[in-house]
Amino acid sequence: MDGILEPIFNSILDGNQRGVAAGVQAALDKGYDPEKVLKEAMIAAMQEVGRLFEEGEYFVPEMLVAARAMQGGLAILKPHLIQANIASSGKVIAGTVKGDLHDIGKNLVCMMLEGAAFEIVDLGSDVDPEKFVEAVKTTGAQIVAMSALLTTTMPNMKVTVEALKAAGVRENIKVMIGGAPVTEAYAKEIGADGYAPDASKAVTLAKSLVGLN
Ligand code: B1M
């Protein structure tokens, strides 16, 4: 990692929100590609935070301040990841499933979808299946996009698909899912319409689900 990306990486590990913001701004000022900054410094740092947590060197508070520092950097990066588009590609209801508070990946997916001219109805994190159902009934969206980061909350994706079926709205909507523990096989198993491993592939998938490519 070079001398521009490394301070961003280290500031996330230290939970230093100002350091991340300053580092991201410095990288942009130097003409760095925003996606490179995102992937090579910021997402890489969150992976390292996860590794340190697994090894017992970091605890929940450290994960939390790292996440806050990451969100601070994302706010600066956002306008650079979103390009101006004219026609709407469609509407997406997004949320992290019930019981799960991890929202950084979901927020990134929303940002990239916005950049591809999708309108986003962001339900936030820890979203009840009934809330997804209600949003499908009231927003006229074409896609439900669910995120989960915990193996223990992944089953709530299935519960949500079942709730959509029980409410009689499953046929009206495409369901896409993602998040670190989620797989293509799991998407098939629960009857989702698609899985994407990262935010840029989520855009390709969403476009294909609404017939745009
Ligand atoms: Co938590 N946490 N956490 N955590 N946390 C993980 C997920 C963990 C892997 C860490 C570890 O052990 N290595 C582990 C899960 C283990 C498991 O289930 N297999 C874990 C744990 C155990 C926990 C707690 C249970 C800890 C505890 O309390 N003892 C607890 C649970 C709380 C809860 O949710 N109920 C907990 C809490 C937290 C914080 C609140 C402190 C904080 C989250 C803050 C926040 O999000 N606002 C946090 C964090 C920061 C992490 C790690 C370190 C980083 C997650 C992250 O933001 N990554 C994480 C370790 C890791 O992921 N390696 C960890 C960056 C983000 C850009 O990546 O979210 O994967 P990601 O999103 C990617 C793709 O997955 C994909 O695109 C994104 C960008 O490319 N994607 C989609 C995501 N959603 C998608 C949807 C799509 C398509 C693609 O379509 C709809």
PDB file of C-alpha atoms and ligand atoms in Angstrom:
ATOM      1  CA  MET A   1       0.000   0.000   0.000  1.00  0.00           C
ATOM      2  CA  ASP A   2       1.345   3.462  -0.865  1.00  0.00           C
ATOM      3  CA  GLY A   3       1.859   6.545   1.296  1.00  0.00           C
ATOM      4  CA  ILE A   4      -1.548   7.958   0.373  1.00  0.00           C
ATOM      5  CA  LEU A   5      -3.704   4.889   1.010  1.00  0.00           C
ATOM      6  CA  GLU A   6      -1.863   3.651   4.091  1.00  0.00           C
ATOM      7  CA  PRO A   7      -2.884   6.563   6.388  1.00  0.00           C
ATOM      8  CA  ILE A   8      -6.542   5.898   5.479  1.00  0.00           C
ATOM      9  CA  PHE A   9      -6.149   2.186   6.270  1.00  0.00           C
ATOM     10  CA  ASN A  10      -4.395   2.966   9.580  1.00  0.00           C
ATOM     11  CA  SER A  11      -6.891   5.672  10.577  1.00  0.00           C
ATOM     12  CA  ILE A  12      -9.763   3.185  10.171  1.00  0.00           C
ATOM     13  CA  LEU A  13      -7.913   0.660  12.349  1.00  0.00           C
ATOM     14  CA  ASP A  14      -7.391   3.420  14.951  1.00  0.00           C
ATOM     15  CA  GLY A  15     -11.013   4.581  14.729  1.00  0.00           C
ATOM     16  CA  ASN A  16      -9.742   8.035  13.797  1.00  0.00           C
ATOM     17  CA  GLN A  17     -12.641   9.541  11.850  1.00  0.00           C
ATOM     18  CA  ARG A  18     -10.873  12.864  11.180  1.00  0.00           C
ATOM     19  CA  GLY A  19      -7.804  11.016   9.942  1.00  0.00           C
ATOM     20  CA  VAL A  20      -9.917   8.954   7.546  1.00  0.00           C
ATOM     21  CA  ALA A  21     -11.721  12.044   6.252  1.00  0.00           C
ATOM     22  CA  ALA A  22      -8.447  13.919   5.744  1.00  0.00           C
ATOM     23  CA  GLY A  23      -6.838  10.887   4.091  1.00  0.00           C
ATOM     24  CA  VAL A  24      -9.734  10.310   1.702  1.00  0.00           C
ATOM     25  CA  GLN A  25      -9.780  14.000   0.754  1.00  0.00           C
ATOM     26  CA  ALA A  26      -6.023  13.963   0.178  1.00  0.00           C
ATOM     27  CA  ALA A  27      -6.315  10.893  -2.064  1.00  0.00           C
ATOM     28  CA  LEU A  28      -9.113  12.493  -4.099  1.00  0.00           C
ATOM     29  CA  ASP A  29      -7.124  15.741  -4.398  1.00  0.00           C
ATOM     30  CA  LYS A  30      -4.242  13.709  -5.771  1.00  0.00           C
ATOM     31  CA  GLY A  31      -6.559  12.233  -8.419  1.00  0.00           C
ATOM     32  CA  TYR A  32      -6.927   8.732  -6.965  1.00  0.00           C
ATOM     33  CA  ASP A  33      -9.793   6.647  -8.351  1.00  0.00           C
ATOM     34  CA  PRO A  34     -12.537   6.647  -5.642  1.00  0.00           C
ATOM     35  CA  GLU A  35     -13.132   2.915  -6.149  1.00  0.00           C
ATOM     36  CA  LYS A  36      -9.438   2.222  -5.563  1.00  0.00           C
ATOM     37  CA  VAL A  37      -9.550   4.231  -2.315  1.00  0.00           C
ATOM     38  CA  LEU A  38     -12.679   2.349  -1.277  1.00  0.00           C
ATOM     39  CA  LYS A  39     -11.419  -1.156  -2.043  1.00  0.00           C
ATOM     40  CA  GLU A  40      -7.694  -1.001  -1.345  1.00  0.00           C
ATOM     41  CA  ALA A  41      -7.736   1.206   1.761  1.00  0.00           C
ATOM     42  CA  MET A  42     -11.206   1.238   3.328  1.00  0.00           C
ATOM     43  CA  ILE A  43     -12.715  -2.214   2.675  1.00  0.00           C
ATOM     44  CA  ALA A  44      -9.256  -3.740   3.248  1.00  0.00           C
ATOM     45  CA  ALA A  45      -9.112  -1.990   6.646  1.00  0.00           C
ATOM     46  CA  MET A  46     -12.521  -3.354   7.666  1.00  0.00           C
ATOM     47  CA  GLN A  47     -11.323  -6.859   6.730  1.00  0.00           C
ATOM     48  CA  GLU A  48      -8.294  -6.325   8.952  1.00  0.00           C
ATOM     49  CA  VAL A  49     -10.590  -5.125  11.780  1.00  0.00           C
ATOM     50  CA  GLY A  50     -12.538  -8.383  11.372  1.00  0.00           C
ATOM     51  CA  ARG A  51      -9.316 -10.397  11.537  1.00  0.00           C
ATOM     52  CA  LEU A  52      -8.161  -8.593  14.692  1.00  0.00           C
ATOM     53  CA  PHE A  53     -11.595  -9.196  16.255  1.00  0.00           C
ATOM     54  CA  GLU A  54     -11.366 -12.914  15.461  1.00  0.00           C
ATOM     55  CA  GLU A  55      -7.898 -13.048  17.042  1.00  0.00           C
ATOM     56  CA  GLY A  56      -9.164 -11.377  20.223  1.00  0.00           C
ATOM     57  CA  GLU A  57      -7.074  -8.240  19.741  1.00  0.00           C
ATOM     58  CA  TYR A  58     -10.103  -6.046  19.001  1.00  0.00           C
ATOM     59  CA  PHE A  59     -13.445  -6.103  20.792  1.00  0.00           C
ATOM     60  CA  VAL A  60     -16.867  -4.699  19.883  1.00  0.00           C
ATOM     61  CA  PRO A  61     -15.992  -1.075  20.863  1.00  0.00           C
ATOM     62  CA  GLU A  62     -12.979  -1.108  18.521  1.00  0.00           C
ATOM     63  CA  MET A  63     -15.150  -2.507  15.708  1.00  0.00           C
ATOM     64  CA  LEU A  64     -17.677   0.221  16.380  1.00  0.00           C
ATOM     65  CA  VAL A  65     -15.239   3.136  16.244  1.00  0.00           C
ATOM     66  CA  ALA A  66     -13.623   1.657  13.135  1.00  0.00           C
ATOM     67  CA  ALA A  67     -17.080   1.474  11.532  1.00  0.00           C
ATOM     68  CA  ARG A  68     -17.782   5.112  12.459  1.00  0.00           C
ATOM     69  CA  ALA A  69     -14.450   6.188  11.008  1.00  0.00           C
ATOM     70  CA  MET A  70     -15.258   4.251   7.817  1.00  0.00           C
ATOM     71  CA  GLN A  71     -18.701   5.930   7.555  1.00  0.00           C
ATOM     72  CA  GLY A  72     -16.996   9.345   7.863  1.00  0.00           C
ATOM     73  CA  GLY A  73     -14.767   8.545   4.902  1.00  0.00           C
ATOM     74  CA  LEU A  74     -17.682   7.159   2.889  1.00  0.00           C
ATOM     75  CA  ALA A  75     -19.571  10.443   3.262  1.00  0.00           C
ATOM     76  CA  ILE A  76     -16.696  12.199   1.480  1.00  0.00           C
ATOM     77  CA  LEU A  77     -16.400   9.488  -1.156  1.00  0.00           C
ATOM     78  CA  LYS A  78     -20.134   9.289  -1.891  1.00  0.00           C
ATOM     79  CA  PRO A  79     -20.481  12.165  -4.411  1.00  0.00           C
ATOM     80  CA  HIS A  80     -17.499  10.756  -6.286  1.00  0.00           C
ATOM     81  CA  LEU A  81     -19.002   7.272  -6.518  1.00  0.00           C
ATOM     82  CA  ILE A  82     -22.337   8.600  -7.755  1.00  0.00           C
ATOM     83  CA  GLN A  83     -22.347   9.850 -11.303  1.00  0.00           C
ATOM     84  CA  ALA A  84     -25.124  11.970 -12.705  1.00  0.00           C
ATOM     85  CA  ASN A  85     -27.711   9.924 -14.512  1.00  0.00           C
ATOM     86  CA  ILE A  86     -30.930  11.163 -16.022  1.00  0.00           C
ATOM     87  CA  ALA A  87     -33.561   8.447 -16.352  1.00  0.00           C
ATOM     88  CA  SER A  88     -34.447   6.383 -13.287  1.00  0.00           C
ATOM     89  CA  SER A  89     -33.439   2.731 -13.550  1.00  0.00           C
ATOM     90  CA  GLY A  90     -36.104   1.682 -11.052  1.00  0.00           C
ATOM     91  CA  LYS A  91     -36.817   1.652  -7.343  1.00  0.00           C
ATOM     92  CA  VAL A  92     -35.049  -0.558  -4.784  1.00  0.00           C
ATOM     93  CA  ILE A  93     -36.103  -1.274  -1.198  1.00  0.00           C
ATOM     94  CA  ALA A  94     -32.917  -1.929   0.772  1.00  0.00           C
ATOM     95  CA  GLY A  95     -32.315  -3.129   4.306  1.00  0.00           C
ATOM     96  CA  THR A  96     -30.189  -5.243   6.606  1.00  0.00           C
ATOM     97  CA  VAL A  97     -32.316  -8.091   7.910  1.00  0.00           C
ATOM     98  CA  LYS A  98     -33.846  -8.461  11.362  1.00  0.00           C
ATOM     99  CA  GLY A  99     -31.368  -8.894  14.205  1.00  0.00           C
ATOM    100  CA  ASP A 100     -28.436  -7.537  12.202  1.00  0.00           C
ATOM    101  CA  LEU A 101     -26.921  -4.090  12.826  1.00  0.00           C
ATOM    102  CA  HIS A 102     -24.195  -4.190  10.153  1.00  0.00           C
ATOM    103  CA  ASP A 103     -25.051  -1.495   7.646  1.00  0.00           C
ATOM    104  CA  ILE A 104     -21.822  -0.394   5.970  1.00  0.00           C
ATOM    105  CA  GLY A 105     -22.021  -2.928   3.126  1.00  0.00           C
ATOM    106  CA  LYS A 106     -25.728  -2.223   2.642  1.00  0.00           C
ATOM    107  CA  ASN A 107     -25.007   1.534   2.560  1.00  0.00           C
ATOM    108  CA  LEU A 108     -22.321   0.980  -0.057  1.00  0.00           C
ATOM    109  CA  VAL A 109     -24.679  -1.094  -2.183  1.00  0.00           C
ATOM    110  CA  CYS A 110     -27.270   1.732  -1.912  1.00  0.00           C
ATOM    111  CA  MET A 111     -24.658   4.307  -2.930  1.00  0.00           C
ATOM    112  CA  MET A 112     -23.591   2.342  -5.998  1.00  0.00           C
ATOM    113  CA  LEU A 113     -27.212   1.697  -6.984  1.00  0.00           C
ATOM    114  CA  GLU A 114     -27.945   5.417  -6.641  1.00  0.00           C
ATOM    115  CA  GLY A 115     -24.963   6.007  -8.882  1.00  0.00           C
ATOM    116  CA  ALA A 116     -26.664   3.807 -11.468  1.00  0.00           C
ATOM    117  CA  ALA A 117     -29.849   5.938 -11.203  1.00  0.00           C
ATOM    118  CA  PHE A 118     -31.877   3.594  -8.997  1.00  0.00           C
ATOM    119  CA  GLU A 119     -34.139   5.285  -6.455  1.00  0.00           C
ATOM    120  CA  ILE A 120     -33.503   3.865  -2.991  1.00  0.00           C
ATOM    121  CA  VAL A 121     -35.965   3.257  -0.185  1.00  0.00           C
ATOM    122  CA  ASP A 122     -33.527   2.537   2.633  1.00  0.00           C
ATOM    123  CA  LEU A 123     -35.217   0.775   5.553  1.00  0.00           C
ATOM    124  CA  GLY A 124     -31.985   0.777   7.571  1.00  0.00           C
ATOM    125  CA  SER A 125     -30.774  -2.150   9.632  1.00  0.00           C
ATOM    126  CA  ASP A 126     -32.524  -4.712  11.886  1.00  0.00           C
ATOM    127  CA  VAL A 127     -35.505  -4.663   9.525  1.00  0.00           C
ATOM    128  CA  ASP A 128     -38.536  -6.806  10.331  1.00  0.00           C
ATOM    129  CA  PRO A 129     -39.884  -8.982   7.494  1.00  0.00           C
ATOM    130  CA  GLU A 130     -43.222  -7.171   7.899  1.00  0.00           C
ATOM    131  CA  LYS A 131     -41.504  -3.841   7.229  1.00  0.00           C
ATOM    132  CA  PHE A 132     -40.159  -5.177   3.910  1.00  0.00           C
ATOM    133  CA  VAL A 133     -43.656  -6.434   3.052  1.00  0.00           C
ATOM    134  CA  GLU A 134     -45.196  -3.055   3.899  1.00  0.00           C
ATOM    135  CA  ALA A 135     -42.634  -1.234   1.751  1.00  0.00           C
ATOM    136  CA  VAL A 136     -43.325  -3.549  -1.200  1.00  0.00           C
ATOM    137  CA  LYS A 137     -47.026  -2.774  -0.885  1.00  0.00           C
ATOM    138  CA  THR A 138     -46.604   0.997  -0.633  1.00  0.00           C
ATOM    139  CA  THR A 139     -43.567   2.098  -2.666  1.00  0.00           C
ATOM    140  CA  GLY A 140     -44.042   0.568  -6.113  1.00  0.00           C
ATOM    141  CA  ALA A 141     -40.454  -0.701  -6.034  1.00  0.00           C
ATOM    142  CA  GLN A 142     -39.223  -3.403  -8.410  1.00  0.00           C
ATOM    143  CA  ILE A 143     -36.511  -4.895  -6.178  1.00  0.00           C
ATOM    144  CA  VAL A 144     -36.014  -5.855  -2.528  1.00  0.00           C
ATOM    145  CA  ALA A 145     -32.280  -5.866  -1.653  1.00  0.00           C
ATOM    146  CA  MET A 146     -31.403  -7.597   1.617  1.00  0.00           C
ATOM    147  CA  SER A 147     -28.060  -7.633   3.375  1.00  0.00           C
ATOM    148  CA  ALA A 148     -26.854  -9.880   6.238  1.00  0.00           C
ATOM    149  CA  LEU A 149     -23.415 -10.083   7.858  1.00  0.00           C
ATOM    150  CA  LEU A 150     -24.057 -12.712  10.500  1.00  0.00           C
ATOM    151  CA  THR A 151     -24.588 -16.424   9.964  1.00  0.00           C
ATOM    152  CA  THR A 152     -27.217 -16.157  12.697  1.00  0.00           C
ATOM    153  CA  THR A 153     -29.255 -13.502  10.829  1.00  0.00           C
ATOM    154  CA  MET A 154     -28.985 -14.976   7.317  1.00  0.00           C
ATOM    155  CA  PRO A 155     -32.062 -17.176   7.980  1.00  0.00           C
ATOM    156  CA  ASN A 156     -34.096 -13.963   8.290  1.00  0.00           C
ATOM    157  CA  MET A 157     -33.616 -13.515   4.552  1.00  0.00           C
ATOM    158  CA  LYS A 158     -35.598 -16.720   4.085  1.00  0.00           C
ATOM    159  CA  VAL A 159     -38.168 -15.579   6.658  1.00  0.00           C
ATOM    160  CA  THR A 160     -38.581 -12.339   4.683  1.00  0.00           C
ATOM    161  CA  VAL A 161     -39.022 -14.182   1.366  1.00  0.00           C
ATOM    162  CA  GLU A 162     -41.652 -16.363   3.044  1.00  0.00           C
ATOM    163  CA  ALA A 163     -43.376 -13.242   4.459  1.00  0.00           C
ATOM    164  CA  LEU A 164     -43.490 -11.727   0.957  1.00  0.00           C
ATOM    165  CA  LYS A 165     -45.088 -14.951  -0.300  1.00  0.00           C
ATOM    166  CA  ALA A 166     -47.595 -15.081   2.571  1.00  0.00           C
ATOM    167  CA  ALA A 167     -48.602 -11.474   1.859  1.00  0.00           C
ATOM    168  CA  GLY A 168     -49.196 -12.372  -1.798  1.00  0.00           C
ATOM    169  CA  VAL A 169     -46.619  -9.862  -3.124  1.00  0.00           C
ATOM    170  CA  ARG A 170     -43.663 -12.162  -3.940  1.00  0.00           C
ATOM    171  CA  GLU A 171     -44.609 -12.298  -7.643  1.00  0.00           C
ATOM    172  CA  ASN A 172     -44.590  -8.475  -7.866  1.00  0.00           C
ATOM    173  CA  ILE A 173     -40.979  -8.029  -6.802  1.00  0.00           C
ATOM    174  CA  LYS A 174     -37.456  -9.290  -7.484  1.00  0.00           C
ATOM    175  CA  VAL A 175     -35.391 -10.268  -4.443  1.00  0.00           C
ATOM    176  CA  MET A 176     -31.610  -9.885  -4.355  1.00  0.00           C
ATOM    177  CA  ILE A 177     -29.356 -10.706  -1.428  1.00  0.00           C
ATOM    178  CA  GLY A 178     -25.743 -10.231  -0.340  1.00  0.00           C
ATOM    179  CA  GLY A 179     -23.343  -9.863   2.581  1.00  0.00           C
ATOM    180  CA  ALA A 180     -20.168 -11.636   3.656  1.00  0.00           C
ATOM    181  CA  PRO A 181     -21.653 -15.029   4.697  1.00  0.00           C
ATOM    182  CA  VAL A 182     -24.220 -15.129   1.860  1.00  0.00           C
ATOM    183  CA  THR A 183     -23.660 -17.303  -1.212  1.00  0.00           C
ATOM    184  CA  GLU A 184     -25.195 -17.945  -4.612  1.00  0.00           C
ATOM    185  CA  ALA A 185     -26.246 -21.395  -3.370  1.00  0.00           C
ATOM    186  CA  TYR A 186     -28.044 -19.831  -0.400  1.00  0.00           C
ATOM    187  CA  ALA A 187     -29.867 -17.431  -2.726  1.00  0.00           C
ATOM    188  CA  LYS A 188     -31.101 -20.426  -4.758  1.00  0.00           C
ATOM    189  CA  GLU A 189     -32.032 -22.322  -1.612  1.00  0.00           C
ATOM    190  CA  ILE A 190     -34.296 -19.556  -0.272  1.00  0.00           C
ATOM    191  CA  GLY A 191     -35.807 -18.711  -3.656  1.00  0.00           C
ATOM    192  CA  ALA A 192     -34.181 -15.275  -4.100  1.00  0.00           C
ATOM    193  CA  ASP A 193     -33.808 -13.998  -7.668  1.00  0.00           C
ATOM    194  CA  GLY A 194     -30.120 -13.197  -7.340  1.00  0.00           C
ATOM    195  CA  TYR A 195     -26.973 -12.837  -5.249  1.00  0.00           C
ATOM    196  CA  ALA A 196     -24.118 -10.364  -5.610  1.00  0.00           C
ATOM    197  CA  PRO A 197     -20.772 -10.666  -3.800  1.00  0.00           C
ATOM    198  CA  ASP A 198     -19.998  -6.921  -3.801  1.00  0.00           C
ATOM    199  CA  ALA A 199     -21.510  -3.507  -4.388  1.00  0.00           C
ATOM    200  CA  SER A 200     -20.502  -3.126  -8.036  1.00  0.00           C
ATOM    201  CA  LYS A 201     -21.806  -6.597  -8.927  1.00  0.00           C
ATOM    202  CA  ALA A 202     -24.998  -5.649  -7.059  1.00  0.00           C
ATOM    203  CA  VAL A 203     -25.496  -2.898  -9.650  1.00  0.00           C
ATOM    204  CA  THR A 204     -25.052  -5.331 -12.561  1.00  0.00           C
ATOM    205  CA  LEU A 205     -27.481  -7.737 -10.906  1.00  0.00           C
ATOM    206  CA  ALA A 206     -30.096  -5.051 -10.158  1.00  0.00           C
ATOM    207  CA  LYS A 207     -29.944  -3.845 -13.761  1.00  0.00           C
ATOM    208  CA  SER A 208     -30.436  -7.362 -15.071  1.00  0.00           C
ATOM    209  CA  LEU A 209     -33.356  -7.941 -12.677  1.00  0.00           C
ATOM    210  CA  VAL A 210     -35.182  -4.923 -14.144  1.00  0.00           C
ATOM    211  CA  GLY A 211     -34.242  -5.903 -17.706  1.00  0.00           C
ATOM    212  CA  LEU A 212     -31.642  -3.164 -18.292  1.00  0.00           C
ATOM    213  CA  ASN A 213     -28.824  -5.498 -19.395  1.00  0.00           C
TER     214      ASN A 213
HETATM  215 CO1  B1M B   1     -19.559  -7.363  13.499  1.00  0.00          CO
HETATM  216  N1  B1M B   1     -19.139  -9.166  12.920  1.00  0.00           N
HETATM  217  N2  B1M B   1     -20.528  -8.047  15.046  1.00  0.00           N
HETATM  218  N3  B1M B   1     -19.764  -5.493  13.998  1.00  0.00           N
HETATM  219  N4  B1M B   1     -18.302  -6.938  12.144  1.00  0.00           N
HETATM  220  C1  B1M B   1     -18.469  -9.331  11.618  1.00  0.00           C
HETATM  221  C2  B1M B   1     -19.507  -9.452  10.488  1.00  0.00           C
HETATM  222  C3  B1M B   1     -17.632 -10.666  11.839  1.00  0.00           C
HETATM  223  C4  B1M B   1     -17.343 -11.440  10.531  1.00  0.00           C
HETATM  224  C5  B1M B   1     -16.313 -10.325  12.596  1.00  0.00           C
HETATM  225  C6  B1M B   1     -15.447 -11.551  12.795  1.00  0.00           C
HETATM  226  O1  B1M B   1     -15.703 -12.331  13.673  1.00  0.00           O
HETATM  227  N5  B1M B   1     -14.441 -11.724  11.945  1.00  0.00           N
HETATM  228  C7  B1M B   1     -18.559 -11.448  12.853  1.00  0.00           C
HETATM  229  C8  B1M B   1     -19.632 -12.348  12.202  1.00  0.00           C
HETATM  230  C9  B1M B   1     -19.334 -13.819  12.355  1.00  0.00           C
HETATM  231  C10 B1M B   1     -20.373 -14.638  11.671  1.00  0.00           C
HETATM  232  O2  B1M B   1     -21.542 -14.522  11.867  1.00  0.00           O
HETATM  233  N6  B1M B   1     -19.896 -15.518  10.802  1.00  0.00           N
HETATM  234  C11 B1M B   1     -19.184 -10.287  13.614  1.00  0.00           C
HETATM  235  C12 B1M B   1     -19.763 -10.420  14.914  1.00  0.00           C
HETATM  236  C13 B1M B   1     -19.597 -11.767  15.579  1.00  0.00           C
HETATM  237  C14 B1M B   1     -20.460  -9.350  15.545  1.00  0.00           C
HETATM  238  C15 B1M B   1     -21.173  -9.386  16.903  1.00  0.00           C
HETATM  239  C16 B1M B   1     -22.009 -10.641  17.167  1.00  0.00           C
HETATM  240  C17 B1M B   1     -20.087  -9.162  17.982  1.00  0.00           C
HETATM  241  C18 B1M B   1     -20.558  -9.262  19.407  1.00  0.00           C
HETATM  242  O3  B1M B   1     -21.423  -8.524  19.838  1.00  0.00           O
HETATM  243  N7  B1M B   1     -19.969 -10.189  20.130  1.00  0.00           N
HETATM  244  C19 B1M B   1     -22.073  -8.109  16.839  1.00  0.00           C
HETATM  245  C20 B1M B   1     -23.472  -8.384  16.243  1.00  0.00           C
HETATM  246  C21 B1M B   1     -24.362  -7.177  16.309  1.00  0.00           C
HETATM  247  C22 B1M B   1     -25.608  -7.349  15.461  1.00  0.00           C
HETATM  248  O4  B1M B   1     -25.600  -7.106  14.275  1.00  0.00           O
HETATM  249  N8  B1M B   1     -26.692  -7.811  16.093  1.00  0.00           N
HETATM  250  C23 B1M B   1     -21.274  -7.271  15.872  1.00  0.00           C
HETATM  251  C24 B1M B   1     -21.294  -5.880  15.885  1.00  0.00           C
HETATM  252  C25 B1M B   1     -20.561  -5.075  15.018  1.00  0.00           C
HETATM  253  C26 B1M B   1     -20.519  -3.547  15.135  1.00  0.00           C
HETATM  254  C27 B1M B   1     -21.889  -2.943  15.473  1.00  0.00           C
HETATM  255  C28 B1M B   1     -19.548  -3.199  16.236  1.00  0.00           C
HETATM  256  C29 B1M B   1     -19.905  -3.128  13.751  1.00  0.00           C
HETATM  257  C30 B1M B   1     -20.954  -2.771  12.669  1.00  0.00           C
HETATM  258  C31 B1M B   1     -21.223  -1.278  12.572  1.00  0.00           C
HETATM  259  C32 B1M B   1     -22.037  -0.949  11.344  1.00  0.00           C
HETATM  260  O5  B1M B   1     -22.138  -1.667  10.369  1.00  0.00           O
HETATM  261  N9  B1M B   1     -22.636   0.215  11.411  1.00  0.00           N
HETATM  262  C33 B1M B   1     -19.246  -4.438  13.305  1.00  0.00           C
HETATM  263  C34 B1M B   1     -18.269  -4.514  12.275  1.00  0.00           C
HETATM  264  C35 B1M B   1     -17.729  -3.195  11.770  1.00  0.00           C
HETATM  265  C36 B1M B   1     -17.820  -5.742  11.723  1.00  0.00           C
HETATM  266  C37 B1M B   1     -16.721  -6.009  10.664  1.00  0.00           C
HETATM  267  C38 B1M B   1     -15.376  -5.787  11.353  1.00  0.00           C
HETATM  268  C39 B1M B   1     -16.758  -5.150   9.405  1.00  0.00           C
HETATM  269  C40 B1M B   1     -18.076  -5.223   8.616  1.00  0.00           C
HETATM  270  C41 B1M B   1     -18.002  -4.220   7.483  1.00  0.00           C
HETATM  271  O6  B1M B   1     -18.544  -3.130   7.585  1.00  0.00           O
HETATM  272  N10 B1M B   1     -17.260  -4.562   6.407  1.00  0.00           N
HETATM  273  C42 B1M B   1     -16.996  -7.527  10.293  1.00  0.00           C
HETATM  274  C43 B1M B   1     -15.745  -8.269   9.844  1.00  0.00           C
HETATM  275  C44 B1M B   1     -15.693  -8.469   8.345  1.00  0.00           C
HETATM  276  O7  B1M B   1     -16.632  -8.222   7.612  1.00  0.00           O
HETATM  277  N11 B1M B   1     -14.580  -8.987   7.869  1.00  0.00           N
HETATM  278  C45 B1M B   1     -17.822  -7.989  11.424  1.00  0.00           C
HETATM  279  C46 B1M B   1     -17.047  -3.659   5.267  1.00  0.00           C
HETATM  280  C47 B1M B   1     -18.211  -3.768   4.280  1.00  0.00           C
HETATM  281  C48 B1M B   1     -17.959  -2.852   3.106  1.00  0.00           C
HETATM  282  O8  B1M B   1     -18.254  -5.106   3.829  1.00  0.00           O
HETATM  283  O9  B1M B   1     -20.520  -5.533   4.862  1.00  0.00           O
HETATM  284  O10 B1M B   1     -19.194  -7.417   3.781  1.00  0.00           O
HETATM  285  P1  B1M B   1     -19.589  -6.001   3.813  1.00  0.00           P
HETATM  286  O11 B1M B   1     -20.286  -5.609   2.442  1.00  0.00           O
HETATM  287  C49 B1M B   1     -19.749  -5.947   1.173  1.00  0.00           C
HETATM  288  C50 B1M B   1     -20.262  -7.294   0.634  1.00  0.00           C
HETATM  289  O12 B1M B   1     -20.568  -8.228   1.645  1.00  0.00           O
HETATM  290  C51 B1M B   1     -21.403  -6.913  -0.242  1.00  0.00           C
HETATM  291  O13 B1M B   1     -21.039  -5.637  -0.753  1.00  0.00           O
HETATM  292  C52 B1M B   1     -20.309  -4.904   0.226  1.00  0.00           C
HETATM  293  C53 B1M B   1     -19.269  -4.041  -0.452  1.00  0.00           C
HETATM  294  O14 B1M B   1     -18.611  -4.647  -1.485  1.00  0.00           O
HETATM  295  N12 B1M B   1     -22.762  -6.802   0.279  1.00  0.00           N
HETATM  296  C54 B1M B   1     -23.821  -6.951  -0.563  1.00  0.00           C
HETATM  297  C55 B1M B   1     -23.222  -6.484   1.501  1.00  0.00           C
HETATM  298  N13 B1M B   1     -24.550  -6.442   1.484  1.00  0.00           N
HETATM  299  C56 B1M B   1     -24.955  -6.712   0.239  1.00  0.00           C
HETATM  300  C57 B1M B   1     -26.231  -6.779  -0.333  1.00  0.00           C
HETATM  301  C58 B1M B   1     -26.318  -7.095  -1.708  1.00  0.00           C
HETATM  302  C59 B1M B   1     -25.187  -7.336  -2.457  1.00  0.00           C
HETATM  303  C60 B1M B   1     -23.930  -7.265  -1.915  1.00  0.00           C
HETATM  304  O15 B1M B   1     -27.496  -7.204  -2.356  1.00  0.00           O
HETATM  305  C61 B1M B   1     -28.668  -6.865  -1.706  1.00  0.00           C
END
